[in-house]
Amino acid sequence: MLSTGLPQGAVPKLERPGPLRDRVYEALLELITTRALQPGQHLVESELAGHLGVSRQPVREALQRLNTEGWVDLRPAQGAFVHEPTEEEADQLLTVRTLLEAEAARLAAANAASAGVTALEELCAEGERAVAADDVDGAVALNARFHTKIMELAGNAVLAELAAQVDRRVRWYYTPIARQRGKQSWIEHRALIAAITDRDEQRATQLMREHTEHTRRSYHQRAK
């Protein structure tokens, strides 16, 4: 384990293109989103700089940006800490997600061509394999890709833009319950694919609303 509590191999490699502060920001955000950096964890600039192979300045700038966006809390005389989301914060975001995703499912059922359905089936099969292999990180990533694909098939650019704004936070909340949701989540995905294939807009909307509500309830019940 690294001194900041990062699993070995968890630190992403910084891509060369683009300003260094942006690359450091993306790396830290990915570590937070995947919970390699846990909520409440103390973030020490010098240690993070060492792990990422950069100076402290871009780390400081990235932490300030993450603080502005609500991912990090900067506490006077204490330093930076990964934000610990409240139950209310999670509930509000996951409720908005339900509204966006339900409309995306309806539009996907109205618009999706056979190639789009095939893509969903392939992602679902990959997700099922990840669950069977107990690959939580893989399942979380594939879950995000599956929902992004439905949003793409919906064909509404404004809806997709709004969904993209909450996507990373959805992953953040989904990660700790991914194993709990496990196989059932992908069973629900299969039912969604069937509704989209049948062009049943009402059924697709209902299934997506139920699916995202299951995730919301599972998050609130995770510690019980």
PDB file of C-alpha atoms in Angstrom:
ATOM      1  CA  MET A   1       0.000   0.000   0.000  1.00  0.00           C
ATOM      2  CA  LEU A   2       1.104   3.545  -0.677  1.00  0.00           C
ATOM      3  CA  SER A   3       1.414   5.897   2.276  1.00  0.00           C
ATOM      4  CA  THR A   4      -1.797   7.716   1.334  1.00  0.00           C
ATOM      5  CA  GLY A   5      -3.678   4.436   1.339  1.00  0.00           C
ATOM      6  CA  LEU A   6      -3.741   3.983  -2.431  1.00  0.00           C
ATOM      7  CA  PRO A   7      -3.743   0.369  -3.624  1.00  0.00           C
ATOM      8  CA  GLN A   8      -0.625  -0.599  -5.534  1.00  0.00           C
ATOM      9  CA  GLY A   9      -1.196   0.111  -9.218  1.00  0.00           C
ATOM     10  CA  ALA A  10      -4.162   2.418  -8.548  1.00  0.00           C
ATOM     11  CA  VAL A  11      -2.358   5.624  -9.505  1.00  0.00           C
ATOM     12  CA  PRO A  12      -3.184   6.429 -13.135  1.00  0.00           C
ATOM     13  CA  LYS A  13      -0.427   7.412 -15.520  1.00  0.00           C
ATOM     14  CA  LEU A  14      -0.594  11.051 -16.505  1.00  0.00           C
ATOM     15  CA  GLU A  15      -1.188  11.548 -20.205  1.00  0.00           C
ATOM     16  CA  ARG A  16       1.258  13.984 -21.783  1.00  0.00           C
ATOM     17  CA  PRO A  17      -1.080  16.252 -23.827  1.00  0.00           C
ATOM     18  CA  GLY A  18      -2.757  19.163 -22.064  1.00  0.00           C
ATOM     19  CA  PRO A  19      -1.816  21.425 -19.129  1.00  0.00           C
ATOM     20  CA  LEU A  20      -0.255  19.550 -16.239  1.00  0.00           C
ATOM     21  CA  ARG A  21      -2.759  20.931 -13.717  1.00  0.00           C
ATOM     22  CA  ASP A  22      -5.621  19.489 -15.790  1.00  0.00           C
ATOM     23  CA  ARG A  23      -3.975  16.082 -16.020  1.00  0.00           C
ATOM     24  CA  VAL A  24      -3.347  16.033 -12.270  1.00  0.00           C
ATOM     25  CA  TYR A  25      -6.966  17.068 -11.692  1.00  0.00           C
ATOM     26  CA  GLU A  26      -8.251  14.217 -13.877  1.00  0.00           C
ATOM     27  CA  ALA A  27      -5.971  11.701 -12.153  1.00  0.00           C
ATOM     28  CA  LEU A  28      -7.102  12.740  -8.677  1.00  0.00           C
ATOM     29  CA  LEU A  29     -10.752  12.828  -9.704  1.00  0.00           C
ATOM     30  CA  GLU A  30     -10.485   9.291 -11.072  1.00  0.00           C
ATOM     31  CA  LEU A  31      -8.903   8.112  -7.814  1.00  0.00           C
ATOM     32  CA  ILE A  32     -11.734   9.708  -5.845  1.00  0.00           C
ATOM     33  CA  THR A  33     -14.475   8.438  -8.160  1.00  0.00           C
ATOM     34  CA  THR A  34     -13.212   4.845  -7.965  1.00  0.00           C
ATOM     35  CA  ARG A  35     -12.725   5.251  -4.188  1.00  0.00           C
ATOM     36  CA  ALA A  36      -9.044   4.420  -4.347  1.00  0.00           C
ATOM     37  CA  LEU A  37      -9.039   7.618  -2.296  1.00  0.00           C
ATOM     38  CA  GLN A  38     -11.778   7.071   0.275  1.00  0.00           C
ATOM     39  CA  PRO A  39     -14.294   9.656   1.549  1.00  0.00           C
ATOM     40  CA  GLY A  40     -12.784  11.411   4.538  1.00  0.00           C
ATOM     41  CA  GLN A  41      -9.220  10.472   3.601  1.00  0.00           C
ATOM     42  CA  HIS A  42      -6.535  13.091   4.260  1.00  0.00           C
ATOM     43  CA  LEU A  43      -4.857  14.258   1.058  1.00  0.00           C
ATOM     44  CA  VAL A  44      -1.252  15.263   1.576  1.00  0.00           C
ATOM     45  CA  GLU A  45       0.079  17.402  -1.274  1.00  0.00           C
ATOM     46  CA  SER A  46       3.668  16.166  -1.053  1.00  0.00           C
ATOM     47  CA  GLU A  47       2.636  12.511  -1.061  1.00  0.00           C
ATOM     48  CA  LEU A  48       0.217  12.903  -3.958  1.00  0.00           C
ATOM     49  CA  ALA A  49       2.867  14.829  -5.900  1.00  0.00           C
ATOM     50  CA  GLY A  50       5.331  12.001  -5.303  1.00  0.00           C
ATOM     51  CA  HIS A  51       2.882   9.327  -6.465  1.00  0.00           C
ATOM     52  CA  LEU A  52       2.019  11.281  -9.619  1.00  0.00           C
ATOM     53  CA  GLY A  53       5.593  12.309 -10.338  1.00  0.00           C
ATOM     54  CA  VAL A  54       4.885  16.040 -10.348  1.00  0.00           C
ATOM     55  CA  SER A  55       5.624  19.085  -8.186  1.00  0.00           C
ATOM     56  CA  ARG A  56       3.258  20.209  -5.435  1.00  0.00           C
ATOM     57  CA  GLN A  57       1.970  23.236  -7.372  1.00  0.00           C
ATOM     58  CA  PRO A  58      -0.272  21.391  -9.883  1.00  0.00           C
ATOM     59  CA  VAL A  59      -1.507  19.156  -7.043  1.00  0.00           C
ATOM     60  CA  ARG A  60      -2.426  22.249  -5.014  1.00  0.00           C
ATOM     61  CA  GLU A  61      -4.234  23.740  -8.013  1.00  0.00           C
ATOM     62  CA  ALA A  62      -6.085  20.477  -8.651  1.00  0.00           C
ATOM     63  CA  LEU A  63      -7.166  20.224  -5.011  1.00  0.00           C
ATOM     64  CA  GLN A  64      -8.493  23.773  -5.105  1.00  0.00           C
ATOM     65  CA  ARG A  65     -10.536  22.964  -8.212  1.00  0.00           C
ATOM     66  CA  LEU A  66     -11.815  19.728  -6.652  1.00  0.00           C
ATOM     67  CA  ASN A  67     -12.798  21.716  -3.584  1.00  0.00           C
ATOM     68  CA  THR A  68     -14.786  24.164  -5.720  1.00  0.00           C
ATOM     69  CA  GLU A  69     -16.603  21.241  -7.361  1.00  0.00           C
ATOM     70  CA  GLY A  70     -17.387  19.539  -4.056  1.00  0.00           C
ATOM     71  CA  TRP A  71     -15.089  16.518  -4.353  1.00  0.00           C
ATOM     72  CA  VAL A  72     -12.586  17.720  -1.743  1.00  0.00           C
ATOM     73  CA  ASP A  73     -12.951  19.694   1.490  1.00  0.00           C
ATOM     74  CA  LEU A  74     -10.190  22.186   2.317  1.00  0.00           C
ATOM     75  CA  ARG A  75     -10.140  22.722   6.090  1.00  0.00           C
ATOM     76  CA  PRO A  76      -8.200  25.632   7.624  1.00  0.00           C
ATOM     77  CA  ALA A  77      -5.082  24.465   9.507  1.00  0.00           C
ATOM     78  CA  GLN A  78      -5.919  20.823   8.701  1.00  0.00           C
ATOM     79  CA  GLY A  79      -5.479  20.413   4.967  1.00  0.00           C
ATOM     80  CA  ALA A  80      -7.439  18.673   2.221  1.00  0.00           C
ATOM     81  CA  PHE A  81      -9.796  15.743   2.688  1.00  0.00           C
ATOM     82  CA  VAL A  82     -11.914  13.720   0.279  1.00  0.00           C
ATOM     83  CA  HIS A  83     -15.479  14.930   0.692  1.00  0.00           C
ATOM     84  CA  GLU A  84     -17.822  12.661   2.646  1.00  0.00           C
ATOM     85  CA  PRO A  85     -21.210  12.856   0.929  1.00  0.00           C
ATOM     86  CA  THR A  86     -24.265  13.153   3.147  1.00  0.00           C
ATOM     87  CA  GLU A  87     -27.255  10.894   2.664  1.00  0.00           C
ATOM     88  CA  GLU A  88     -29.221  13.934   1.472  1.00  0.00           C
ATOM     89  CA  GLU A  89     -26.611  14.788  -1.172  1.00  0.00           C
ATOM     90  CA  ALA A  90     -26.674  11.240  -2.481  1.00  0.00           C
ATOM     91  CA  ASP A  91     -30.459  11.120  -2.476  1.00  0.00           C
ATOM     92  CA  GLN A  92     -30.796  14.360  -4.401  1.00  0.00           C
ATOM     93  CA  LEU A  93     -28.307  13.344  -7.067  1.00  0.00           C
ATOM     94  CA  LEU A  94     -29.673   9.817  -7.500  1.00  0.00           C
ATOM     95  CA  THR A  95     -33.204  11.198  -7.735  1.00  0.00           C
ATOM     96  CA  VAL A  96     -32.146  13.534 -10.554  1.00  0.00           C
ATOM     97  CA  ARG A  97     -30.384  10.611 -12.184  1.00  0.00           C
ATOM     98  CA  THR A  98     -33.664   8.659 -12.179  1.00  0.00           C
ATOM     99  CA  LEU A  99     -35.432  11.468 -14.053  1.00  0.00           C
ATOM    100  CA  LEU A 100     -32.703  11.744 -16.681  1.00  0.00           C
ATOM    101  CA  GLU A 101     -32.235   8.020 -17.192  1.00  0.00           C
ATOM    102  CA  ALA A 102     -35.964   7.255 -17.410  1.00  0.00           C
ATOM    103  CA  GLU A 103     -36.380   9.788 -20.213  1.00  0.00           C
ATOM    104  CA  ALA A 104     -33.273   8.424 -21.951  1.00  0.00           C
ATOM    105  CA  ALA A 105     -34.716   4.900 -21.833  1.00  0.00           C
ATOM    106  CA  ARG A 106     -37.971   6.139 -23.371  1.00  0.00           C
ATOM    107  CA  LEU A 107     -36.170   7.913 -26.186  1.00  0.00           C
ATOM    108  CA  ALA A 108     -33.874   4.943 -26.760  1.00  0.00           C
ATOM    109  CA  ALA A 109     -36.910   2.690 -27.165  1.00  0.00           C
ATOM    110  CA  ALA A 110     -38.316   5.145 -29.700  1.00  0.00           C
ATOM    111  CA  ASN A 111     -35.110   5.642 -31.670  1.00  0.00           C
ATOM    112  CA  ALA A 112     -32.657   2.767 -31.218  1.00  0.00           C
ATOM    113  CA  ALA A 113     -31.595   0.836 -34.310  1.00  0.00           C
ATOM    114  CA  SER A 114     -30.481  -2.791 -34.291  1.00  0.00           C
ATOM    115  CA  ALA A 115     -26.806  -1.830 -34.084  1.00  0.00           C
ATOM    116  CA  GLY A 116     -27.479   0.103 -30.891  1.00  0.00           C
ATOM    117  CA  VAL A 117     -29.326  -2.813 -29.339  1.00  0.00           C
ATOM    118  CA  THR A 118     -26.447  -5.115 -30.254  1.00  0.00           C
ATOM    119  CA  ALA A 119     -24.021  -2.754 -28.524  1.00  0.00           C
ATOM    120  CA  LEU A 120     -26.154  -2.858 -25.366  1.00  0.00           C
ATOM    121  CA  GLU A 121     -26.233  -6.654 -25.468  1.00  0.00           C
ATOM    122  CA  GLU A 122     -22.448  -6.801 -25.788  1.00  0.00           C
ATOM    123  CA  LEU A 123     -21.951  -4.440 -22.843  1.00  0.00           C
ATOM    124  CA  CYS A 124     -24.422  -6.454 -20.791  1.00  0.00           C
ATOM    125  CA  ALA A 125     -22.559  -9.677 -21.531  1.00  0.00           C
ATOM    126  CA  GLU A 126     -19.275  -8.044 -20.477  1.00  0.00           C
ATOM    127  CA  GLY A 127     -20.890  -6.789 -17.289  1.00  0.00           C
ATOM    128  CA  GLU A 128     -22.235 -10.234 -16.448  1.00  0.00           C
ATOM    129  CA  ARG A 129     -18.760 -11.686 -16.901  1.00  0.00           C
ATOM    130  CA  ALA A 130     -17.276  -9.020 -14.647  1.00  0.00           C
ATOM    131  CA  VAL A 131     -19.800  -9.832 -11.927  1.00  0.00           C
ATOM    132  CA  ALA A 132     -19.117 -13.559 -12.280  1.00  0.00           C
ATOM    133  CA  ALA A 133     -15.381 -12.858 -11.883  1.00  0.00           C
ATOM    134  CA  ASP A 134     -16.048 -10.584  -8.874  1.00  0.00           C
ATOM    135  CA  ASP A 135     -14.387  -7.746 -10.799  1.00  0.00           C
ATOM    136  CA  VAL A 136     -16.055  -4.842  -9.000  1.00  0.00           C
ATOM    137  CA  ASP A 137     -14.085  -2.101 -10.749  1.00  0.00           C
ATOM    138  CA  GLY A 138     -14.820  -3.655 -14.123  1.00  0.00           C
ATOM    139  CA  ALA A 139     -18.518  -4.009 -13.316  1.00  0.00           C
ATOM    140  CA  VAL A 140     -18.727  -0.367 -12.206  1.00  0.00           C
ATOM    141  CA  ALA A 141     -17.035   0.839 -15.395  1.00  0.00           C
ATOM    142  CA  LEU A 142     -19.254  -1.331 -17.592  1.00  0.00           C
ATOM    143  CA  ASN A 143     -22.360  -0.196 -15.748  1.00  0.00           C
ATOM    144  CA  ALA A 144     -21.408   3.397 -16.550  1.00  0.00           C
ATOM    145  CA  ARG A 145     -20.764   2.504 -20.195  1.00  0.00           C
ATOM    146  CA  PHE A 146     -24.127   0.734 -20.440  1.00  0.00           C
ATOM    147  CA  HIS A 147     -26.036   3.751 -19.168  1.00  0.00           C
ATOM    148  CA  THR A 148     -23.982   6.099 -21.337  1.00  0.00           C
ATOM    149  CA  LYS A 149     -24.874   3.985 -24.365  1.00  0.00           C
ATOM    150  CA  ILE A 150     -28.586   4.236 -23.601  1.00  0.00           C
ATOM    151  CA  MET A 151     -28.147   8.004 -23.306  1.00  0.00           C
ATOM    152  CA  GLU A 152     -26.391   7.981 -26.691  1.00  0.00           C
ATOM    153  CA  LEU A 153     -29.196   5.953 -28.273  1.00  0.00           C
ATOM    154  CA  ALA A 154     -31.725   8.451 -26.911  1.00  0.00           C
ATOM    155  CA  GLY A 155     -30.342  10.964 -29.402  1.00  0.00           C
ATOM    156  CA  ASN A 156     -30.912  14.056 -27.254  1.00  0.00           C
ATOM    157  CA  ALA A 157     -27.726  16.095 -26.932  1.00  0.00           C
ATOM    158  CA  VAL A 158     -29.014  18.309 -24.114  1.00  0.00           C
ATOM    159  CA  LEU A 159     -30.136  15.300 -22.095  1.00  0.00           C
ATOM    160  CA  ALA A 160     -26.758  13.648 -22.671  1.00  0.00           C
ATOM    161  CA  GLU A 161     -24.937  16.790 -21.529  1.00  0.00           C
ATOM    162  CA  LEU A 162     -26.946  16.937 -18.311  1.00  0.00           C
ATOM    163  CA  ALA A 163     -26.369  13.238 -17.664  1.00  0.00           C
ATOM    164  CA  ALA A 164     -22.627  13.651 -18.198  1.00  0.00           C
ATOM    165  CA  GLN A 165     -22.559  16.235 -15.424  1.00  0.00           C
ATOM    166  CA  VAL A 166     -23.769  13.686 -12.871  1.00  0.00           C
ATOM    167  CA  ASP A 167     -22.114  10.576 -14.334  1.00  0.00           C
ATOM    168  CA  ARG A 168     -18.978  10.651 -12.188  1.00  0.00           C
ATOM    169  CA  ARG A 169     -20.919  11.197  -8.992  1.00  0.00           C
ATOM    170  CA  VAL A 170     -23.206   8.316  -9.907  1.00  0.00           C
ATOM    171  CA  ARG A 171     -20.121   6.108 -10.249  1.00  0.00           C
ATOM    172  CA  TRP A 172     -18.897   7.398  -6.887  1.00  0.00           C
ATOM    173  CA  TYR A 173     -22.128   6.372  -5.180  1.00  0.00           C
ATOM    174  CA  TYR A 174     -22.464   3.117  -7.122  1.00  0.00           C
ATOM    175  CA  THR A 175     -18.996   1.740  -6.358  1.00  0.00           C
ATOM    176  CA  PRO A 176     -19.642   0.823  -2.683  1.00  0.00           C
ATOM    177  CA  ILE A 177     -22.836  -1.068  -3.588  1.00  0.00           C
ATOM    178  CA  ALA A 178     -21.676  -2.642  -6.853  1.00  0.00           C
ATOM    179  CA  ARG A 179     -21.067  -6.027  -5.272  1.00  0.00           C
ATOM    180  CA  GLN A 180     -24.379  -5.853  -3.413  1.00  0.00           C
ATOM    181  CA  ARG A 181     -26.298  -5.027  -6.595  1.00  0.00           C
ATOM    182  CA  GLY A 182     -24.215  -7.551  -8.509  1.00  0.00           C
ATOM    183  CA  LYS A 183     -26.057  -9.976 -10.751  1.00  0.00           C
ATOM    184  CA  GLN A 184     -29.477  -8.391 -10.163  1.00  0.00           C
ATOM    185  CA  SER A 185     -28.375  -5.125 -11.740  1.00  0.00           C
ATOM    186  CA  TRP A 186     -27.507  -6.892 -14.980  1.00  0.00           C
ATOM    187  CA  ILE A 187     -30.764  -8.877 -14.934  1.00  0.00           C
ATOM    188  CA  GLU A 188     -32.496  -5.503 -14.872  1.00  0.00           C
ATOM    189  CA  HIS A 189     -30.286  -4.345 -17.743  1.00  0.00           C
ATOM    190  CA  ARG A 190     -31.407  -7.371 -19.778  1.00  0.00           C
ATOM    191  CA  ALA A 191     -35.050  -6.439 -19.203  1.00  0.00           C
ATOM    192  CA  LEU A 192     -34.286  -2.876 -20.331  1.00  0.00           C
ATOM    193  CA  ILE A 193     -32.701  -4.155 -23.520  1.00  0.00           C
ATOM    194  CA  ALA A 194     -35.807  -6.229 -24.225  1.00  0.00           C
ATOM    195  CA  ALA A 195     -38.089  -3.209 -23.792  1.00  0.00           C
ATOM    196  CA  ILE A 196     -35.883  -1.093 -26.051  1.00  0.00           C
ATOM    197  CA  THR A 197     -35.784  -3.855 -28.655  1.00  0.00           C
ATOM    198  CA  ASP A 198     -39.592  -4.052 -28.587  1.00  0.00           C
ATOM    199  CA  ARG A 199     -39.784  -0.254 -28.902  1.00  0.00           C
ATOM    200  CA  ASP A 200     -41.968  -0.260 -25.792  1.00  0.00           C
ATOM    201  CA  GLU A 201     -41.416   3.290 -24.544  1.00  0.00           C
ATOM    202  CA  GLN A 202     -43.676   2.980 -21.511  1.00  0.00           C
ATOM    203  CA  ARG A 203     -42.092  -0.277 -20.379  1.00  0.00           C
ATOM    204  CA  ALA A 204     -38.551   1.027 -20.906  1.00  0.00           C
ATOM    205  CA  THR A 205     -39.347   4.139 -18.853  1.00  0.00           C
ATOM    206  CA  GLN A 206     -40.852   2.086 -16.039  1.00  0.00           C
ATOM    207  CA  LEU A 207     -37.974  -0.406 -15.952  1.00  0.00           C
ATOM    208  CA  MET A 208     -35.328   2.316 -15.910  1.00  0.00           C
ATOM    209  CA  ARG A 209     -37.120   4.182 -13.148  1.00  0.00           C
ATOM    210  CA  GLU A 210     -37.309   0.984 -11.073  1.00  0.00           C
ATOM    211  CA  HIS A 211     -33.683   0.126 -11.877  1.00  0.00           C
ATOM    212  CA  THR A 212     -32.288   3.479 -10.754  1.00  0.00           C
ATOM    213  CA  GLU A 213     -34.557   3.497  -7.686  1.00  0.00           C
ATOM    214  CA  HIS A 214     -33.118   0.108  -6.687  1.00  0.00           C
ATOM    215  CA  THR A 215     -29.658   1.651  -6.816  1.00  0.00           C
ATOM    216  CA  ARG A 216     -30.771   4.645  -4.748  1.00  0.00           C
ATOM    217  CA  ARG A 217     -32.335   2.452  -2.068  1.00  0.00           C
ATOM    218  CA  SER A 218     -29.335   0.122  -2.016  1.00  0.00           C
ATOM    219  CA  TYR A 219     -27.038   3.077  -1.402  1.00  0.00           C
ATOM    220  CA  HIS A 220     -29.059   4.224   1.600  1.00  0.00           C
ATOM    221  CA  GLN A 221     -29.235   0.670   2.959  1.00  0.00           C
ATOM    222  CA  ARG A 222     -25.539  -0.105   2.469  1.00  0.00           C
ATOM    223  CA  ALA A 223     -24.562   0.409   6.115  1.00  0.00           C
ATOM    224  CA  LYS A 224     -27.591  -1.263   7.664  1.00  0.00           C
TER     225      LYS A 224
END
